[in-house]
XYZ file of N, CA and C in Angstrom:
510
model
N -17.011 4.966 7.714
C -16.922 5.417 6.338
C -17.984 5.114 5.404
N -18.884 5.957 5.251
C -20.042 5.584 4.454
C -19.789 5.493 2.890
N -18.418 6.026 2.513
C -18.042 5.680 1.075
C -17.081 4.680 0.875
N -17.180 3.840 1.772
C -16.144 2.629 1.651
C -16.566 1.601 0.846
N -15.723 0.901 0.349
C -15.931 -0.313 -0.620
C -15.868 -1.518 0.316
N -16.575 -2.581 0.244
C -16.352 -3.700 1.057
C -15.727 -4.784 -0.027
N -14.720 -5.578 0.424
C -14.227 -6.521 -0.305
C -14.427 -7.747 0.480
N -14.678 -8.887 -0.318
C -14.981 -10.180 0.276
C -13.821 -11.116 0.498
N -12.664 -10.735 0.128
C -11.416 -11.716 0.414
C -11.233 -12.544 -0.826
N -12.151 -12.417 -1.677
C -11.912 -13.442 -2.940
C -11.490 -12.436 -4.151
N -12.210 -12.443 -5.293
C -11.842 -11.938 -6.530
C -12.282 -10.464 -6.682
N -12.894 -9.775 -5.672
C -13.252 -8.538 -5.812
C -12.058 -7.538 -5.877
N -12.239 -6.432 -6.728
C -11.252 -5.463 -6.892
C -11.726 -4.332 -7.554
N -11.041 -3.070 -7.547
C -11.355 -1.958 -8.317
C -10.010 -1.594 -8.938
N -10.230 -1.256 -10.323
C -9.080 -1.008 -11.213
C -9.352 0.549 -11.429
N -8.423 1.472 -10.864
C -8.501 2.754 -11.157
C -8.317 3.334 -12.523
N -8.319 4.416 -12.826
C -8.087 4.986 -14.206
C -6.555 5.764 -14.050
N -6.090 5.700 -12.658
C -4.927 6.560 -12.558
C -3.695 5.581 -12.685
N -2.699 6.056 -13.634
C -1.493 5.172 -13.851
C -0.156 5.794 -13.648
N -0.166 7.180 -13.289
C 1.067 7.880 -13.263
C 1.850 7.357 -11.975
N 3.176 7.233 -12.151
C 3.991 6.649 -11.221
C 5.202 7.820 -11.040
N 5.139 8.715 -9.940
C 6.094 9.519 -9.746
C 7.130 9.054 -8.827
N 8.380 9.527 -8.959
C 9.442 9.100 -8.042
C 9.237 9.490 -6.565
N 8.417 10.576 -6.451
C 8.441 10.910 -5.021
C 6.807 11.100 -4.764
N 6.239 10.225 -3.890
C 4.867 10.090 -3.862
C 4.446 9.798 -2.264
N 3.239 10.120 -2.183
C 2.480 9.759 -0.946
C 1.207 8.877 -1.195
N 0.937 7.957 -0.610
C -0.058 7.032 -0.751
C -0.828 6.829 0.478
N -2.201 7.111 0.410
C -3.107 7.131 1.563
C -4.280 6.336 1.511
N -4.680 5.506 2.517
C -5.976 4.718 2.403
C -6.514 4.614 3.789
N -7.714 4.467 3.875
C -8.416 3.950 5.112
C -8.616 2.467 4.946
N -8.323 1.673 6.066
C -8.559 0.292 5.825
C -9.305 -0.193 7.091
N -10.288 -1.170 6.851
C -10.859 -2.065 7.867
C -10.734 -3.411 7.426
N -9.959 -4.221 8.280
C -9.822 -5.432 8.053
C -10.538 -6.372 8.722
N -11.394 -7.309 8.200
C -12.172 -8.198 8.823
C -11.519 -9.590 9.210
N -10.787 -9.983 8.214
C -10.058 -11.287 8.218
C -8.978 -11.320 7.401
N -8.435 -12.411 7.019
C -7.298 -12.616 6.230
C -7.565 -13.142 4.718
N -8.850 -13.043 4.382
C -9.228 -13.342 2.909
C -8.855 -14.909 2.658
N -8.570 -15.026 1.292
C -8.312 -16.415 0.987
C -6.805 -16.493 0.503
N -6.099 -15.474 1.027
C -4.561 -15.446 0.497
C -3.642 -15.133 1.778
N -2.340 -15.422 1.651
C -1.383 -15.143 2.687
C -0.976 -13.706 2.574
N -1.206 -13.149 1.370
C -0.857 -11.653 1.146
C -1.935 -10.809 0.400
N -3.063 -10.617 1.166
C -4.098 -9.678 0.666
C -3.711 -8.265 0.256
N -4.109 -7.819 -0.705
C -3.629 -6.316 -1.237
C -4.683 -5.314 -0.778
N -4.092 -4.347 -0.148
C -4.987 -3.137 -0.015
C -5.050 -2.269 -1.399
N -3.723 -2.268 -2.108
C -3.449 -1.678 -3.276
C -2.242 -2.158 -3.883
N -2.209 -2.120 -5.290
C -0.934 -2.260 -5.932
C -1.135 -1.618 -7.280
N 0.208 -1.403 -7.986
C 0.321 -0.746 -9.160
C 0.694 -1.872 -10.215
N -0.417 -2.538 -10.711
C -0.208 -3.594 -11.730
C -1.543 -4.007 -12.406
N -1.755 -4.017 -13.500
C -2.841 -4.667 -14.103
C -2.359 -5.782 -14.948
N -1.447 -5.722 -15.939
C -0.823 -6.755 -16.787
C 0.431 -6.820 -16.797
N 1.272 -5.636 -16.516
C 2.646 -5.535 -16.618
C 3.364 -6.098 -15.212
N 4.666 -5.700 -15.208
C 5.389 -6.120 -13.918
C 4.847 -5.468 -12.626
N 4.922 -6.000 -11.537
C 4.642 -5.313 -10.312
C 5.459 -4.340 -10.080
N 4.845 -3.145 -9.703
C 5.769 -2.003 -9.323
C 5.799 -1.607 -7.832
N 4.508 -1.465 -7.422
C 4.355 -1.102 -5.828
C 3.272 -1.941 -5.378
N 3.314 -2.205 -4.098
C 2.035 -2.696 -3.464
C 2.089 -2.581 -1.909
N 0.831 -2.484 -1.196
C 0.691 -2.389 0.060
C -0.071 -3.486 0.410
N 0.267 -4.446 1.407
C -0.521 -5.549 1.617
C -0.365 -5.983 3.097
N -1.122 -7.067 3.393
C -1.049 -7.726 4.809
C -0.291 -9.119 4.641
N 0.744 -9.288 5.394
C 1.384 -10.558 5.474
C 0.797 -11.320 6.551
N -0.199 -12.114 6.058
C -0.877 -12.926 7.142
C 0.076 -13.689 7.950
N 0.824 -14.522 7.449
C 1.865 -15.460 8.161
C 2.694 -14.700 9.200
N 3.147 -13.477 8.762
C 4.087 -12.662 9.631
C 3.498 -11.715 10.566
N 2.150 -11.451 10.310
C 1.474 -10.412 11.167
C 1.875 -9.091 10.987
N 2.245 -8.771 9.741
C 2.740 -7.489 9.372
C 2.111 -6.801 8.145
N 1.926 -5.581 8.107
C 1.707 -4.761 6.882
C 2.996 -4.656 5.925
N 2.943 -4.597 4.832
C 4.120 -4.569 3.974
C 3.879 -3.631 2.825
N 4.914 -2.760 2.740
C 5.049 -1.879 1.542
C 6.176 -2.421 0.781
N 5.913 -2.703 -0.618
C 6.819 -3.147 -1.538
C 7.058 -2.384 -2.708
N 8.252 -2.383 -3.115
C 8.710 -1.526 -4.274
C 9.629 -2.496 -5.129
N 9.336 -2.702 -6.417
C 10.197 -3.417 -7.191
C 11.214 -2.823 -8.066
N 12.414 -3.294 -7.904
C 13.756 -2.889 -8.548
C 14.216 -4.005 -9.399
N 15.052 -3.716 -10.238
C 15.640 -4.709 -11.228
C 16.555 -5.649 -10.439
N 17.147 -5.205 -9.290
C 17.876 -6.012 -8.604
C 17.367 -6.830 -7.464
N 16.244 -6.185 -6.834
C 15.454 -6.928 -5.702
C 14.095 -6.422 -5.628
N 13.253 -7.077 -5.124
C 11.889 -6.596 -4.573
C 12.097 -6.119 -3.308
N 12.182 -4.793 -3.021
C 12.474 -4.343 -1.695
C 10.949 -4.181 -1.010
N 11.125 -4.583 0.216
C 9.902 -4.588 1.198
C 10.347 -4.067 2.480
N 9.450 -3.173 3.222
C 9.364 -2.722 4.475
C 8.136 -3.151 5.263
N 8.332 -3.697 6.487
C 7.272 -4.198 7.151
C 7.070 -3.308 8.607
N 5.826 -3.372 9.137
C 5.502 -3.035 10.428
C 4.390 -3.802 11.010
N 4.242 -3.919 12.363
C 3.116 -4.845 12.890
C 1.970 -4.339 12.526
N 1.045 -5.347 11.929
C -0.328 -5.072 11.573
C -1.181 -4.695 12.749
N -2.140 -3.803 12.444
C -3.091 -3.326 13.636
C -4.092 -4.601 13.590
N -5.088 -4.451 14.734
C -6.025 -5.331 14.897
C -7.154 -5.286 13.781
N -7.949 -6.355 13.882
C -9.203 -6.409 13.019
C -10.331 -5.601 13.647
N -11.387 -5.382 12.790
C -12.579 -4.800 13.268
C -12.552 -3.243 13.607
N -11.682 -2.477 13.083
C -11.659 -1.062 13.327
C -10.986 -0.363 12.094
N -11.393 0.840 11.782
C -10.812 1.571 10.747
C -9.524 2.171 11.179
N -8.512 2.099 10.203
C -7.130 2.720 10.400
C -6.779 3.427 9.218
N -6.241 4.676 9.439
C -5.566 5.401 8.297
C -4.203 4.970 8.015
N -3.804 4.595 6.955
C -2.493 4.137 6.472
C -1.904 5.060 5.430
N -0.742 5.588 5.763
C -0.154 6.509 4.691
C 1.270 6.163 4.497
N 1.788 6.129 3.384
C 3.206 5.847 2.867
C 3.762 7.043 2.099
N 4.912 7.456 2.545
C 5.648 8.481 1.653
C 7.014 7.697 1.341
N 7.162 8.020 0.070
C 8.372 7.290 -0.468
C 8.985 8.166 -1.635
N 10.291 8.345 -1.629
C 11.180 8.925 -2.670
C 12.101 7.693 -3.389
N 11.621 7.330 -4.513
C 12.201 6.151 -5.071
C 13.258 6.641 -6.041
N 13.725 8.010 -5.799
C 14.887 8.455 -6.560
C 16.350 7.917 -6.256
N 16.406 7.257 -5.096
C 17.627 6.647 -4.694
C 17.375 5.273 -3.997
N 18.181 4.270 -4.226
C 18.024 3.018 -3.484
C 18.387 3.278 -2.011
N 18.799 4.271 -1.649
C 19.330 4.577 -0.276
C 18.136 5.097 0.607
N 17.064 5.553 -0.137
C 15.947 5.972 0.659
C 15.014 4.957 1.098
N 14.383 5.196 2.474
C 13.485 4.406 2.943
C 12.077 5.198 2.950
N 11.001 4.314 3.011
C 9.693 4.982 3.103
C 9.537 5.532 4.731
N 8.513 6.342 4.862
C 7.960 6.477 5.994
C 6.452 6.049 5.924
N 6.187 5.329 7.047
C 4.745 4.869 6.930
C 4.155 5.222 8.339
N 2.945 5.603 8.070
C 2.065 6.163 9.286
C 0.758 5.305 9.480
N 0.490 5.072 10.755
C -0.674 4.540 11.148
C -1.535 5.372 11.976
N -2.613 5.848 11.742
C -3.434 6.852 12.214
C -2.500 8.048 12.571
N -1.696 8.579 11.784
C -0.819 9.643 11.813
C 0.271 9.637 12.680
N 0.620 8.264 13.211
C 1.890 7.996 13.952
C 2.810 7.329 13.091
N 4.170 7.813 12.921
C 5.121 7.245 12.303
C 5.395 5.788 12.909
N 5.443 4.674 12.006
C 5.833 3.373 12.544
C 7.241 3.018 12.453
N 7.777 2.280 13.145
C 9.041 1.570 13.255
C 9.076 0.511 12.082
N 9.895 0.590 11.125
C 9.877 -0.229 9.964
C 11.064 -1.243 10.043
N 10.798 -2.320 9.498
C 11.822 -3.458 9.346
C 11.911 -3.414 7.844
N 13.211 -3.321 7.373
C 13.725 -3.551 5.952
C 13.821 -4.986 5.712
N 13.103 -5.506 4.927
C 13.186 -7.064 4.507
C 14.141 -7.165 3.512
N 14.005 -6.534 2.294
C 14.919 -6.609 1.276
C 15.397 -5.186 0.943
N 16.516 -4.852 0.822
C 16.910 -3.588 0.442
C 16.913 -3.427 -1.098
N 16.528 -2.143 -1.579
C 16.306 -1.939 -2.960
C 17.777 -2.146 -3.636
N 17.805 -2.570 -4.907
C 19.094 -2.476 -5.667
C 18.716 -2.444 -7.125
N 19.578 -1.889 -7.882
C 19.314 -1.950 -9.300
C 18.550 -0.664 -9.695
N 17.868 -0.703 -10.806
C 17.047 0.322 -11.209
C 15.537 0.246 -10.914
N 14.756 1.333 -10.636
C 13.333 1.194 -10.363
C 12.476 0.556 -11.527
N 11.654 -0.215 -11.202
C 10.798 -0.777 -12.209
C 9.550 -0.006 -12.392
N 9.154 0.567 -13.450
C 7.953 1.333 -13.539
C 7.076 0.667 -14.716
N 5.826 1.017 -14.942
C 4.981 0.522 -15.816
C 3.929 1.646 -16.157
N 3.065 1.417 -17.107
C 1.912 2.373 -17.376
C 0.697 1.794 -16.783
N 0.724 0.735 -16.071
C -0.734 0.092 -15.645
C -1.186 1.094 -14.552
N -2.487 0.888 -14.297
C -3.281 1.626 -13.353
C -3.025 0.930 -12.003
N -3.517 1.744 -10.916
C -3.371 1.154 -9.666
C -4.794 0.407 -9.430
N -4.648 -0.711 -8.594
C -5.803 -1.588 -8.391
C -5.919 -1.627 -6.823
N -7.111 -1.580 -6.367
C -7.477 -1.652 -5.040
C -8.200 -2.989 -4.629
N -7.807 -3.432 -3.544
C -8.468 -4.595 -3.019
C -8.135 -6.187 -3.476
N -7.056 -6.068 -4.356
C -6.642 -7.435 -4.878
C -5.443 -7.084 -5.776
N -4.858 -8.170 -6.371
C -3.853 -8.054 -7.294
C -4.299 -7.764 -8.708
N -3.685 -6.896 -9.388
C -4.115 -6.514 -10.659
C -4.113 -7.472 -11.821
N -3.165 -8.265 -11.701
C -2.924 -9.386 -12.688
C -3.765 -10.588 -12.570
N -4.266 -10.929 -11.486
C -5.218 -12.039 -11.206
C -6.040 -11.799 -9.943
N -6.686 -12.790 -9.475
C -7.492 -12.532 -8.380
C -7.079 -13.402 -7.151
N -5.669 -13.520 -6.961
C -5.195 -14.257 -5.928
C -4.893 -13.685 -4.680
N -5.212 -12.378 -4.441
C -4.613 -11.732 -3.323
C -5.831 -10.759 -2.733
N -7.060 -11.332 -2.451
C -8.161 -10.414 -2.134
C -8.176 -10.124 -0.698
N -8.452 -8.707 -0.501
C -8.537 -8.068 0.802
C -9.790 -8.383 1.285
N -10.062 -8.663 2.760
C -11.275 -8.936 3.381
C -11.631 -7.948 4.233
N -12.517 -6.809 4.009
C -12.946 -5.775 4.733
C -13.235 -4.645 3.803
N -13.014 -3.393 4.533
C -13.341 -2.216 3.784
C -12.129 -1.525 3.470
N -12.291 -0.704 2.235
C -11.237 0.242 2.046
C -11.866 1.551 1.461
N -11.248 2.671 1.866
C -11.936 3.837 1.545
C -10.908 5.007 1.119
N -11.173 6.031 0.470
C -10.448 7.169 0.247
C -8.783 6.876 -0.183
N -8.735 5.945 -1.047
C -7.433 5.867 -1.543
C -7.035 7.003 -2.352
N -5.655 7.600 -2.069
C -5.243 8.789 -2.610
C -3.721 8.654 -2.925
N -3.377 9.436 -3.981
C -1.894 9.456 -4.412
C -1.537 10.828 -4.609
N -0.527 11.339 -3.952
C 0.047 12.810 -4.008
C 1.452 12.478 -4.657
N 1.689 13.586 -5.551
C 2.965 13.540 -6.170
C 4.016 14.274 -5.418
N 4.099 14.108 -4.324
C 5.169 14.800 -3.134
C 4.953 14.013 -1.878
N 5.970 14.407 -1.047
C 5.973 13.719 0.440
C 5.024 14.892 1.196
N 4.130 14.338 1.764
C 3.282 15.253 2.776
C 4.033 15.551 3.855
N 3.676 16.692 4.459
C 4.498 17.077 5.800
C 3.803 16.368 6.881
N 4.339 16.247 8.127
C 3.599 15.669 9.331
C 2.380 16.355 9.751
N 2.206 17.600 9.535
C 0.890 18.345 9.630
C -0.218 17.760 8.805
N 0.116 17.502 7.647
C -0.671 17.069 6.597
C -1.173 15.595 6.811
N -0.231 14.773 7.212
C -0.388 13.542 7.490
C -1.356 13.433 8.729
N -1.176 14.228 9.792
C -1.988 14.057 10.943
C -3.384 14.547 10.585
N -3.745 15.538 9.751
C -4.886 16.102 9.255
C -5.548 14.987 8.522
N -4.901 14.263 7.739
C -5.691 13.196 7.010
C -5.987 11.927 7.812
N -5.384 11.902 8.985
C -5.675 10.722 9.809
C -6.953 10.933 10.733
N -7.287 12.259 10.711
C -8.520 12.739 11.519
C -9.853 12.331 10.949
């Protein structure tokens, strides 16, 4: 990916100008992981600059998983799947309808739906904020640096079809 941004695993991050949080969304990113950075939870992206954490997609270094997290007033819900290896580009895509606590996300790796483990089920009301999305680290500090490349982060305000997911992964 010649338009990729390299992240050093430290304080590097990009704060977008996009802050909309739709109840039904698709999140897409290309990721190239070199290492684990300086944290046990390096972020590919998250929705937080100064407010409460709303959404994040990260690597759980100690668990060997990638994690999609959504914050609710009753629990910080998370779903995990086995992380892919280092040294290669992977397309990662999450679709999620936060309109109900009974909904689970679908997560795709290179267009293939992953088997998810629900770590914490959602409860309460969805937490939202007007903060922007941040790529490559946490938005409110520099404590979760991604080590590697990230490219083509995109958000859609709907759930993409399987055909659209497959097309984006090519």
